[in-house]
Short mmCIF file of C-alpha atoms and ligand atoms in Angstrom, two decimals:
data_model
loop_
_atom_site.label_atom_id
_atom_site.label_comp_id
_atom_site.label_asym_id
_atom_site.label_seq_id
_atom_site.Cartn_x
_atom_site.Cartn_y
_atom_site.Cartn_z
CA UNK A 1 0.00 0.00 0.00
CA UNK A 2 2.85 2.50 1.04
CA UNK A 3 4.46 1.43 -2.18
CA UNK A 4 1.34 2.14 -4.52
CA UNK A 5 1.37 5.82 -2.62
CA UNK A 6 4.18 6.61 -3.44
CA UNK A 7 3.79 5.41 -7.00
CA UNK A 8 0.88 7.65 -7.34
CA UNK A 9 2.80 10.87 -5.66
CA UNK A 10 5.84 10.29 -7.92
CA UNK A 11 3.40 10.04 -10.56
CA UNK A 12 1.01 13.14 -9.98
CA UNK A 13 5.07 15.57 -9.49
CA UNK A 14 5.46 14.13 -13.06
CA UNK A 15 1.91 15.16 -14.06
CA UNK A 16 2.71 18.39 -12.39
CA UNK A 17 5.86 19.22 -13.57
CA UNK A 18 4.68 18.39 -17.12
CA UNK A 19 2.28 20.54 -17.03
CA UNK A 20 4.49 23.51 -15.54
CA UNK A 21 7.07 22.76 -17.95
CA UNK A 22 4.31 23.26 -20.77
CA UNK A 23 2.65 26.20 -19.66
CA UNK A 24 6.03 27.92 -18.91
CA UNK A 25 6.40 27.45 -22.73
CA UNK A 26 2.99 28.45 -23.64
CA UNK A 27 3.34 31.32 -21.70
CA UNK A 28 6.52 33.06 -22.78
CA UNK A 29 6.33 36.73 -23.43
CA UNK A 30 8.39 39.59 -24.03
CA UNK A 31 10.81 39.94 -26.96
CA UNK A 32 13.73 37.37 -28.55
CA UNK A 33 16.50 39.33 -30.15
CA UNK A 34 18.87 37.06 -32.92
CA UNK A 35 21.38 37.98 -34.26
CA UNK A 36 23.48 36.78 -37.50
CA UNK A 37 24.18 37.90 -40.64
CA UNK A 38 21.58 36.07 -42.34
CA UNK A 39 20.05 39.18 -44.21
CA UNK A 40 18.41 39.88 -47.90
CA UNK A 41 18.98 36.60 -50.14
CA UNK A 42 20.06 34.56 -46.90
CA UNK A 43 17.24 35.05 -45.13
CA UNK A 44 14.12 32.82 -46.13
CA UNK A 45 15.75 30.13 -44.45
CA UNK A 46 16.26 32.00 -40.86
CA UNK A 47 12.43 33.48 -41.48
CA UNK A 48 11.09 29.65 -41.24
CA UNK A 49 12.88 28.82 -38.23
CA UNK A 50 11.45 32.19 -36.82
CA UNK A 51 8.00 31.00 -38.23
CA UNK A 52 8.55 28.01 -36.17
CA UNK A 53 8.89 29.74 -33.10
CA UNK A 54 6.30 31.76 -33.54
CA UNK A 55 3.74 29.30 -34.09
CA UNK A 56 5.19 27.66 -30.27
CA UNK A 57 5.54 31.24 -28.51
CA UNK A 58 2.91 33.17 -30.57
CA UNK A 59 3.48 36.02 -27.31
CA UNK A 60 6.97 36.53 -27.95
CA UNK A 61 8.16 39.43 -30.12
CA UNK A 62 11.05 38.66 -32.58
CA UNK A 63 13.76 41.34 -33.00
CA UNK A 64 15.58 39.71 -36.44
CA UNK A 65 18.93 41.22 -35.70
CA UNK A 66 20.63 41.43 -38.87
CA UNK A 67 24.23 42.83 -40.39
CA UNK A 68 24.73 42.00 -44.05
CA UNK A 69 27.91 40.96 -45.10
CA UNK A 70 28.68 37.22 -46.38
CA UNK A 71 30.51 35.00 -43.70
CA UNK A 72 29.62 37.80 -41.26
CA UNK A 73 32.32 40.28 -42.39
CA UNK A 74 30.23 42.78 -41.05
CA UNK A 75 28.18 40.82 -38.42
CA UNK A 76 31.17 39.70 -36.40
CA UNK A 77 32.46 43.30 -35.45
CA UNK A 78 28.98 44.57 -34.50
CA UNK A 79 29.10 41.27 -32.10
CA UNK A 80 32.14 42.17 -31.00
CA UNK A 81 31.41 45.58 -29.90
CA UNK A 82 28.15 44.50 -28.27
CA UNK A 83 29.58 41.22 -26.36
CA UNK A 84 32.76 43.67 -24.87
CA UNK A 85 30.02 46.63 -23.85
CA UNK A 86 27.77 44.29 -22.31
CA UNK A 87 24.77 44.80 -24.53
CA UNK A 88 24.68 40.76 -26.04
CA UNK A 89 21.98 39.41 -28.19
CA UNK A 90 19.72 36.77 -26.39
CA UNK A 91 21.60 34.76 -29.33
CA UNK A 92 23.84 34.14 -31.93
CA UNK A 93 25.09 32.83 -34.63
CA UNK A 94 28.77 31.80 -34.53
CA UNK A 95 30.18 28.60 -36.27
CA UNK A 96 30.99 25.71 -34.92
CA UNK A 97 34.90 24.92 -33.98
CA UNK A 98 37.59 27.44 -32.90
CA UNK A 99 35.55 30.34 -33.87
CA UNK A 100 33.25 29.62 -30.78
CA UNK A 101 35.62 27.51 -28.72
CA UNK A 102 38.93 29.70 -29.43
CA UNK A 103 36.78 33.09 -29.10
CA UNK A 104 34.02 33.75 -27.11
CA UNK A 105 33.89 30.43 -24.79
CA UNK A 106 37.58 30.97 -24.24
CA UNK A 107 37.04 35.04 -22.91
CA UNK A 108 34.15 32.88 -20.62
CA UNK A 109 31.00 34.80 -22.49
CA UNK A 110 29.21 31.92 -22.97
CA UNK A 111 26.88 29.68 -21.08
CA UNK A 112 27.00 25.95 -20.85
CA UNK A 113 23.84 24.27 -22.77
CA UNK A 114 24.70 20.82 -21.80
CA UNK A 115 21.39 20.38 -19.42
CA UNK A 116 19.86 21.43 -22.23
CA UNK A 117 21.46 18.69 -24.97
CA UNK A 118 20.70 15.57 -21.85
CA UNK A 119 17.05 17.16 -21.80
CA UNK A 120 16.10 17.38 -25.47
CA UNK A 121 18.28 14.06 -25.99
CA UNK A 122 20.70 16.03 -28.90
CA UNK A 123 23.44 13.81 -27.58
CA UNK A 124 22.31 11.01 -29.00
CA UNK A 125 21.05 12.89 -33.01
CA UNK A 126 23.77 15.13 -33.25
CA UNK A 127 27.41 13.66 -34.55
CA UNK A 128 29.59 12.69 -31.75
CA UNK A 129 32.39 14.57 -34.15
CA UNK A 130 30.29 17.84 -34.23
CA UNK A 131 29.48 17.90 -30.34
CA UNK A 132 33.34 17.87 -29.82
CA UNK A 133 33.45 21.08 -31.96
CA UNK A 134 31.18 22.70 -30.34
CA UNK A 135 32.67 21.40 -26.59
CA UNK A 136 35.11 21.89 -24.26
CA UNK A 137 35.60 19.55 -21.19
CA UNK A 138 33.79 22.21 -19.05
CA UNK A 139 30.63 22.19 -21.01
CA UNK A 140 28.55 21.82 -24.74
CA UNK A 141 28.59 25.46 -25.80
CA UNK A 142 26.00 26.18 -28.72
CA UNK A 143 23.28 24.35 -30.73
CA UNK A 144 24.04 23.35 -34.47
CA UNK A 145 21.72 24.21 -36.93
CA UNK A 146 23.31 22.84 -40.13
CA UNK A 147 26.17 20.95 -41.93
CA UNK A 148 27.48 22.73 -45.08
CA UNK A 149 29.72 22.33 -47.44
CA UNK A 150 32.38 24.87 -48.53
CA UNK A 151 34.37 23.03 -51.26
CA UNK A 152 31.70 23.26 -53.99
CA UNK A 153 32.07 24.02 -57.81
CA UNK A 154 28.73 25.92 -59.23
CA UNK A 155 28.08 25.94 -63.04
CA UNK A 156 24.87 26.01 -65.05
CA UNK A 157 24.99 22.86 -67.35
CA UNK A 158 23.77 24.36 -70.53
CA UNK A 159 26.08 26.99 -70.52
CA UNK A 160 29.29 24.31 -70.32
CA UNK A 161 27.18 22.49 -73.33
CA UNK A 162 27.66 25.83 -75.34
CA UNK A 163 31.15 26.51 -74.55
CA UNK A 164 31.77 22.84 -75.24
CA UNK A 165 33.76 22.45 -71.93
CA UNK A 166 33.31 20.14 -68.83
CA UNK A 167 33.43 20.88 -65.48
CA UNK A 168 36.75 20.48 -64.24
CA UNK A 169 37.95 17.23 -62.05
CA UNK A 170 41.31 18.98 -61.42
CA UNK A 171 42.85 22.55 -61.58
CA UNK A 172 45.10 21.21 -64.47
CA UNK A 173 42.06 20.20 -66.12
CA UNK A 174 40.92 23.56 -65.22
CA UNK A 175 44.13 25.46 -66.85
CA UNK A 176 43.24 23.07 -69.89
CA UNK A 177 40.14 24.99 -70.58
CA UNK A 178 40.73 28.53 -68.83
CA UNK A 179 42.38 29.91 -71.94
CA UNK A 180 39.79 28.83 -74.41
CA UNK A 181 37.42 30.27 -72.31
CA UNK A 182 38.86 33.47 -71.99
CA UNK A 183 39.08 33.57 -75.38
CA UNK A 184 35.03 33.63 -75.64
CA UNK A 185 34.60 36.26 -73.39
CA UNK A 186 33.79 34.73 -70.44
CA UNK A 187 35.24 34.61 -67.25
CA UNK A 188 36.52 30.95 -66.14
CA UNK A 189 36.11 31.80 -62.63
CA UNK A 190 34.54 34.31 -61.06
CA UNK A 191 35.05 35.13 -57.56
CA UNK A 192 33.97 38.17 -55.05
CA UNK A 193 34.84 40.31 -52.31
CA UNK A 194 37.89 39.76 -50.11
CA UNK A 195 36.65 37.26 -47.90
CA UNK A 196 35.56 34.85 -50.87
CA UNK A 197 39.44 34.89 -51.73
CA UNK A 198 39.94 33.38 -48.13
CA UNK A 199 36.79 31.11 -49.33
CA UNK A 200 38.49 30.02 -52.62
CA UNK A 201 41.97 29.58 -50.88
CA UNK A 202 40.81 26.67 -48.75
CA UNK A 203 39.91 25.01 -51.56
CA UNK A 204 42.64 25.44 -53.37
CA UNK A 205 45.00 24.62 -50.07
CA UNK A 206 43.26 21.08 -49.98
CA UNK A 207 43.76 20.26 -53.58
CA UNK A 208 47.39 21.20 -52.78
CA UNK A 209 47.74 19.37 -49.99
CA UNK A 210 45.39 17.10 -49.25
CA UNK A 211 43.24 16.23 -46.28
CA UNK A 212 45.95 14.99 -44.03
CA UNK A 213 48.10 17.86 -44.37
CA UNK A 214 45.74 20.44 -44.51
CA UNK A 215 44.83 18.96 -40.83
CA UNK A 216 48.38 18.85 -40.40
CA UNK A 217 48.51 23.30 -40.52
CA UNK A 218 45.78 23.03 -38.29
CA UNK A 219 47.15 20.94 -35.72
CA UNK A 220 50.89 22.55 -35.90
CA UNK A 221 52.25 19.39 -37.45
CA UNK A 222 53.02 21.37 -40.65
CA UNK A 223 54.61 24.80 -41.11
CA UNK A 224 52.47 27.04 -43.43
CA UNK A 225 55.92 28.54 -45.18
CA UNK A 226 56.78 24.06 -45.59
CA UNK A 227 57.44 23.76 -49.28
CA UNK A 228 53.88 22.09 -49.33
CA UNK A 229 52.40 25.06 -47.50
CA UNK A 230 54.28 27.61 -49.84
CA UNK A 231 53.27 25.38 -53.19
CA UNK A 232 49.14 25.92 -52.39
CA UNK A 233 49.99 30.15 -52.53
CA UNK A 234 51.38 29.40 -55.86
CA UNK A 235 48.39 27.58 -57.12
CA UNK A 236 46.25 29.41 -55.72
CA UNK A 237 48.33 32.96 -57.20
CA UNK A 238 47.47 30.60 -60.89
CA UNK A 239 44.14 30.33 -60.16
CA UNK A 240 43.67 33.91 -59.43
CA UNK A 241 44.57 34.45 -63.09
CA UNK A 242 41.62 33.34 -64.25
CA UNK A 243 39.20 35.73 -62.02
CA UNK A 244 37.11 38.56 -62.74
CA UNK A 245 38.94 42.11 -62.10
CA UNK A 246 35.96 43.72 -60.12
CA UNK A 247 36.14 41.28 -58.07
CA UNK A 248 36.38 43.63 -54.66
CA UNK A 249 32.88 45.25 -55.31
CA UNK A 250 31.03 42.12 -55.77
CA UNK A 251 29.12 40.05 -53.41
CA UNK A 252 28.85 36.28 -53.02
CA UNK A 253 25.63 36.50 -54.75
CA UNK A 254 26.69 38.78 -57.08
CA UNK A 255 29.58 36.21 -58.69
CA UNK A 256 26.88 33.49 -58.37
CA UNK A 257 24.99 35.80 -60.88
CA UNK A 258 28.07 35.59 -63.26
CA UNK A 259 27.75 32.40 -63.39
CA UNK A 260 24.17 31.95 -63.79
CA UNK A 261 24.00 34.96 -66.36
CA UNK A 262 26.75 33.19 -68.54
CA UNK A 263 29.64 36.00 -67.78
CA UNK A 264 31.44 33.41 -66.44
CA UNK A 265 31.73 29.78 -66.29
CA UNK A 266 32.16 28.64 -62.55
CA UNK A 267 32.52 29.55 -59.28
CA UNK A 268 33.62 28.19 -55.67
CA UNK A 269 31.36 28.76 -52.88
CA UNK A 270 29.59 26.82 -50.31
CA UNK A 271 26.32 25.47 -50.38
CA UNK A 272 24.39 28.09 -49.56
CA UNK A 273 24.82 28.79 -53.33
CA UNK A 274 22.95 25.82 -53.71
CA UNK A 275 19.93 27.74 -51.52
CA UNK A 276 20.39 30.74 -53.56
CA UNK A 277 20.16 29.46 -56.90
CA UNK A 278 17.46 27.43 -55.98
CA UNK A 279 15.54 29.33 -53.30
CA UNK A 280 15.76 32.58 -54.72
CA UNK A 281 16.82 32.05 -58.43
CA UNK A 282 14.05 29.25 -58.73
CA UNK A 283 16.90 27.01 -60.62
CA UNK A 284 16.44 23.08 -60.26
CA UNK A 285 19.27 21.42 -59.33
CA UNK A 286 20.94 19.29 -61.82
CA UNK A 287 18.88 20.46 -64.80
CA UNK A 288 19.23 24.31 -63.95
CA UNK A 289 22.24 24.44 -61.98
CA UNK A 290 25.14 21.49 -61.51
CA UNK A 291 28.14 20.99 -58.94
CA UNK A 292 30.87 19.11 -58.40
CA UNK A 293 33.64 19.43 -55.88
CA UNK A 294 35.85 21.48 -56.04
CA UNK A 295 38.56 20.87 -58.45
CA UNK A 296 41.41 18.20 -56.88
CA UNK A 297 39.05 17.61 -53.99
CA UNK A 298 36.47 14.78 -54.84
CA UNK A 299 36.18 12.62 -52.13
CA UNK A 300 36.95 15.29 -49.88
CA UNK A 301 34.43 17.37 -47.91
CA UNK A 302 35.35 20.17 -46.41
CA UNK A 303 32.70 20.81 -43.71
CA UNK A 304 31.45 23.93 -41.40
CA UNK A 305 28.39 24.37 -39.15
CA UNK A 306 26.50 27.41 -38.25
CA UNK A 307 25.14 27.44 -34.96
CA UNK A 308 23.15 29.62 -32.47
CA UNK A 309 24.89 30.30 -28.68
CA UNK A 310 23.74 31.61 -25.24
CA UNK A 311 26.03 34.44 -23.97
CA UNK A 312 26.13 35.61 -20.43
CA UNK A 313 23.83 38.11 -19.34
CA UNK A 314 20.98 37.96 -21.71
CA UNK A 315 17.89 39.90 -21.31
CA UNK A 316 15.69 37.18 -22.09
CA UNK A 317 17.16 34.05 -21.16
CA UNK A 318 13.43 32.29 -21.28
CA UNK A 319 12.96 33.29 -24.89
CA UNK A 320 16.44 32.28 -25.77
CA UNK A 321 16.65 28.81 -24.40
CA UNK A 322 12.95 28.37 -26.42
CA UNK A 323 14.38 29.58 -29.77
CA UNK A 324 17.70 27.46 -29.29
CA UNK A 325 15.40 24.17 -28.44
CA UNK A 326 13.75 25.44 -32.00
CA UNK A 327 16.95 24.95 -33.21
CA UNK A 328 17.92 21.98 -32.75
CA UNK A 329 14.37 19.88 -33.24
CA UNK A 330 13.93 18.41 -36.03
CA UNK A 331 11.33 20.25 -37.11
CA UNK A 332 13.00 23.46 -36.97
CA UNK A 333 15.58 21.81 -38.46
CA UNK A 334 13.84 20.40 -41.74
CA UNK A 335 12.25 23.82 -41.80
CA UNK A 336 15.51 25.32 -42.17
CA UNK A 337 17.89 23.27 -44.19
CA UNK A 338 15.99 22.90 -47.12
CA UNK A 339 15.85 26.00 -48.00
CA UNK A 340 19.41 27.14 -46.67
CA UNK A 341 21.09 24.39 -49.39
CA UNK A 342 22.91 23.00 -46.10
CA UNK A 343 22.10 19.04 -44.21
CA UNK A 344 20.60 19.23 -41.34
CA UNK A 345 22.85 18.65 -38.52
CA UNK A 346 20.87 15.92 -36.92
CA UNK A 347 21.55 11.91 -37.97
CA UNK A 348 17.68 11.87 -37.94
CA UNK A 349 16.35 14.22 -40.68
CA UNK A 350 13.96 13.50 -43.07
CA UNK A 351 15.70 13.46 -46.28
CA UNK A 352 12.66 13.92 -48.36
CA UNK A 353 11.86 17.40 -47.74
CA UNK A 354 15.31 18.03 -49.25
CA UNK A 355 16.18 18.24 -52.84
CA UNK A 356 18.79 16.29 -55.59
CA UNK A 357 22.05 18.27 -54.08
CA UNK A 358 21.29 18.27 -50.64
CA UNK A 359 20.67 14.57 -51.04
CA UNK A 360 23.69 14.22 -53.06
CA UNK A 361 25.85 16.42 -50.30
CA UNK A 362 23.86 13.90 -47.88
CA UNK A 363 25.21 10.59 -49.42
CA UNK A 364 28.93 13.16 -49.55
CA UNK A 365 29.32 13.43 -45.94
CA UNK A 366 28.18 10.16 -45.23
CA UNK A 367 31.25 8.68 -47.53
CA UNK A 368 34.08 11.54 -47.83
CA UNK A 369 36.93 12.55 -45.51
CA UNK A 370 35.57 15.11 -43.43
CA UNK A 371 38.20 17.97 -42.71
CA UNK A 372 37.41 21.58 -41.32
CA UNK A 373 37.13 25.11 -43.06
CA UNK A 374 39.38 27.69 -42.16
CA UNK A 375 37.04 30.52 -44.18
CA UNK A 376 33.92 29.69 -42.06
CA UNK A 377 35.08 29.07 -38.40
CA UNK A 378 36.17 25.54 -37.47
CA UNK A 379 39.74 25.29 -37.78
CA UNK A 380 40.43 28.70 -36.64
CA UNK A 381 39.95 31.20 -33.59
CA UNK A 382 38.71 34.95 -34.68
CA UNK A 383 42.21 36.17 -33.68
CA UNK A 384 44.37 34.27 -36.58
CA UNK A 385 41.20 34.95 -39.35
CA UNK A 386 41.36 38.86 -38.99
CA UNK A 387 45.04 38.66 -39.15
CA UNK A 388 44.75 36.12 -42.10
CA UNK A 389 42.60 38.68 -43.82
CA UNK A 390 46.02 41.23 -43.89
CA UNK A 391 48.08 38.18 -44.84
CA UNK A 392 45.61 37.74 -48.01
CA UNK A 393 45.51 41.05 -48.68
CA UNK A 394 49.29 41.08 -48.87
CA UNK A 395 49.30 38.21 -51.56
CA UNK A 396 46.82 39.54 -53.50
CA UNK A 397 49.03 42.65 -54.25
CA UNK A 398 52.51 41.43 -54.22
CA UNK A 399 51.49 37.89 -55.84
CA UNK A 400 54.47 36.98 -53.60
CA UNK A 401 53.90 32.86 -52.64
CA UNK A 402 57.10 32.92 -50.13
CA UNK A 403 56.48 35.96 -48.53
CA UNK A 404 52.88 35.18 -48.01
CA UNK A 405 53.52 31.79 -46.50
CA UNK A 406 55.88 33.14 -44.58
CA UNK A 407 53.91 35.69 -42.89
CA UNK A 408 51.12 32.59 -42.59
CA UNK A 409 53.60 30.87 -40.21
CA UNK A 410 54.07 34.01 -38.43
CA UNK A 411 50.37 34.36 -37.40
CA UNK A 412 49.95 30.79 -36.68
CA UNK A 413 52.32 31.11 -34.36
CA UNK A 414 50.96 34.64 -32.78
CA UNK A 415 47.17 32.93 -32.27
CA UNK A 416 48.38 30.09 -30.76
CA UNK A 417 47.55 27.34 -33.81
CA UNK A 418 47.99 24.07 -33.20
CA UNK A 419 48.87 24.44 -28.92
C1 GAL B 1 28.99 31.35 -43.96
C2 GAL B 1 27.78 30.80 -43.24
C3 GAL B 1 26.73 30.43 -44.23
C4 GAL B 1 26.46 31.57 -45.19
C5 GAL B 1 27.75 32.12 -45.75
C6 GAL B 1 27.60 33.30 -46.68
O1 GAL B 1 29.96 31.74 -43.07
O2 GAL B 1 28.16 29.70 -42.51
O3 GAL B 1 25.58 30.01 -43.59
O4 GAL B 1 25.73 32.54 -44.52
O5 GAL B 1 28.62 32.45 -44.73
O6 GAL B 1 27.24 34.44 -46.00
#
């Protein structure tokens, strides 16, 4: 009898704190500011996640935070004045690997979400690989949203039927048809804005040197001014001959457009393109738009995750902790992805809301050797990037592969890569 009792009074707490638990979400008020740079053509992606939320916390006011700017160029140093002045946003987005880990959870601005993975059981759907990036031993530190892909080739099929050229497995294959290309009129390669030369760079850097030593940089097993290391600025410097001269006013999108308008005939960039051209230009994949990896990199997929964080001293910690269990469901999840052109993050999506690349990126990262971008976050901390931004700068005037590599090492060794 005393056992029954006490059956039933452990059972009515659970009724209880079920139903607290619920109406605490059903009753959230107040306002949810986000912040990323997920603005214009990015956006339709961000705005179903938000949709999401809404439809849970219909009370709760949305402030979309956003700073233009691809790869956060312009995001990051509005974060960084607001995280140092004390004014954070309830969240954020910040990639997954050293860009969280090596920044902001290293200067202690973070807070530790790992109640929340054990509660909403993300431990067990999200990559054991992935939870290390975003984890220290003290704690889990944001929630992924996505898996993209940054070594991607983009060209519009037709267009290479015209030309009478195919995509490129290799960059020598690629030097085989530059010329005749150029010859046309068009542009083999376009590219954009500084930070896209950072983008194209990694690509070219694992084509160079392959997956092993490009982890090699990254873990200080390999000096960037090595012969290998100095060899990738030299094929990289080839590469660049092929580019478009404006390249400086352009945005991602905006060399996409090349592509698609026939100006020129390919372009790196992650798969976000792959949301773009078929979220916003309405292109099908493989019939209005192809891919392939990037040149010298099949098999090889160069991976980074965007992801939403908790800093200290939010206004709205209620609102936040809703929007970043949004985040990680699976329904927020398959809202999202689809239209972003990333994976979802979670083992357990539902692959049919996605279409023929992200299913083909899908079947990618199931099979490839996964290794870490240095362009979007993972293998870096925000200290060696803005320094690696002067360093590019400095080999796109001077064309100079030594020197360059050289002053690679130099910041490597400043920001601490590879201790
Ligand atoms: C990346 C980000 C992507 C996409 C891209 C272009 O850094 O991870 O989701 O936004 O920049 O802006």
């Amino acid at each position: 009898m005393k056992k029954l009792l006490k059956m039933i009074m452990a059972a009515t707490t659970l009724c209880l704190l079920a139903a607290f638990q619920t109406a605490q979400a059903k009753d959230l008020s107040g306002q949810l500011e986000i912040f990323s740079w997920w603005a214009g053509d990015e956006g339709p992606a961000l705005e179903a996640l938000i949709d999401v939320y809404k439809t849970k916390n219909p009370k709760v006011e949305v402030v979309n935070a956003t700073v233009t700017g691809g790869s956060g160029v312009n995001a990051k140093a509005v974060l960084k004045t607001r995280m140092l002045g004390g004014n954070p946003p309830d969240s954020f987005q910040v990639h997954a690997g050293q860009e969280l880990i090596g920044t902001w959870v290293m200067a202690d601005r973070m807070e530790d979400l790992t109640p929340m993975f054990k509660e909403q059981g993300w431990l067990d759907v999200f990559p054991e690989g992935l939870v290390k990036l975003i984890g220290t031993d003290k704690g889990i530190w944001s929630v992924p949203v996505n898996i993209h892909r940054s070594n991607v080739l983009w060209y519009i099929p037709s267009k290479l039927k015209e030309w009478g050229v195919e995509a490129p497995k290799t960059w020598d294959d690629f030097f085989k048809i530059a010329p005749m290309l150029k010859e046309k009129g068009v542009v083999p390669l376009a590219i954009a804005q500084n930070w896209t030369h950072n983008h194209l760079w990694e690509s070219v850097a694992l084509a160079s040197l392959g997956a092993e030593k490009w982890n090699a940089l990254w873990s200080g097993k390999l000096a960037f001014d090595s012969p290998e290391g100095i060899k990738a600025w030299e094929l990289f410097g080839k590469v660049l001959e092929y580019t478009n001269d404006d390249a400086s006013s352009l945005s991602w999108q905006q060399a996409v457009d090349m592509v698609v308008d026939g100006r020129a005939a390919f372009n790196v960039m992650g798969d976000w393109a792959a949301g773009y051209l078929s979220t916003t230009k309405k292109l099908a994949p493989v019939t209005g738009f192809g891919w392939m990896a990037s040149p010298g990199t099949t098999g090889e997929f160069m991976f980074l995750a965007d992801s939403f964080g908790l800093p200290k001293g939010v206004k709205n910690l209620d609102n936040a902790k809703a929007w970043l269990e949004v985040l990680g469901s699976k329904e927020g999840s398959d809202a999202f992805n689809p239209l972003k052109g990333s994976i979802s993050a979670r083992t357990d999506s539902d692959l049919s809301k996605y279409n023929d690349y992200a299913k083909s990126a899908s079947a990618d990262f199931g099979k490839d050797v996964i290794v870490g971008s240095l362009a979007h976050g993972v293998t870096a901390n925000e200290g060696f990037m803005n320094d690696f931004a002067s360093v590019m700068e400095m080999f796109l005037k001077t064309k100079d592969a030594k020197m360059t590599a050289k002053a690679a090492q130099q910041i490597a060794v400043k920001n601490g890569i590879g201790k």
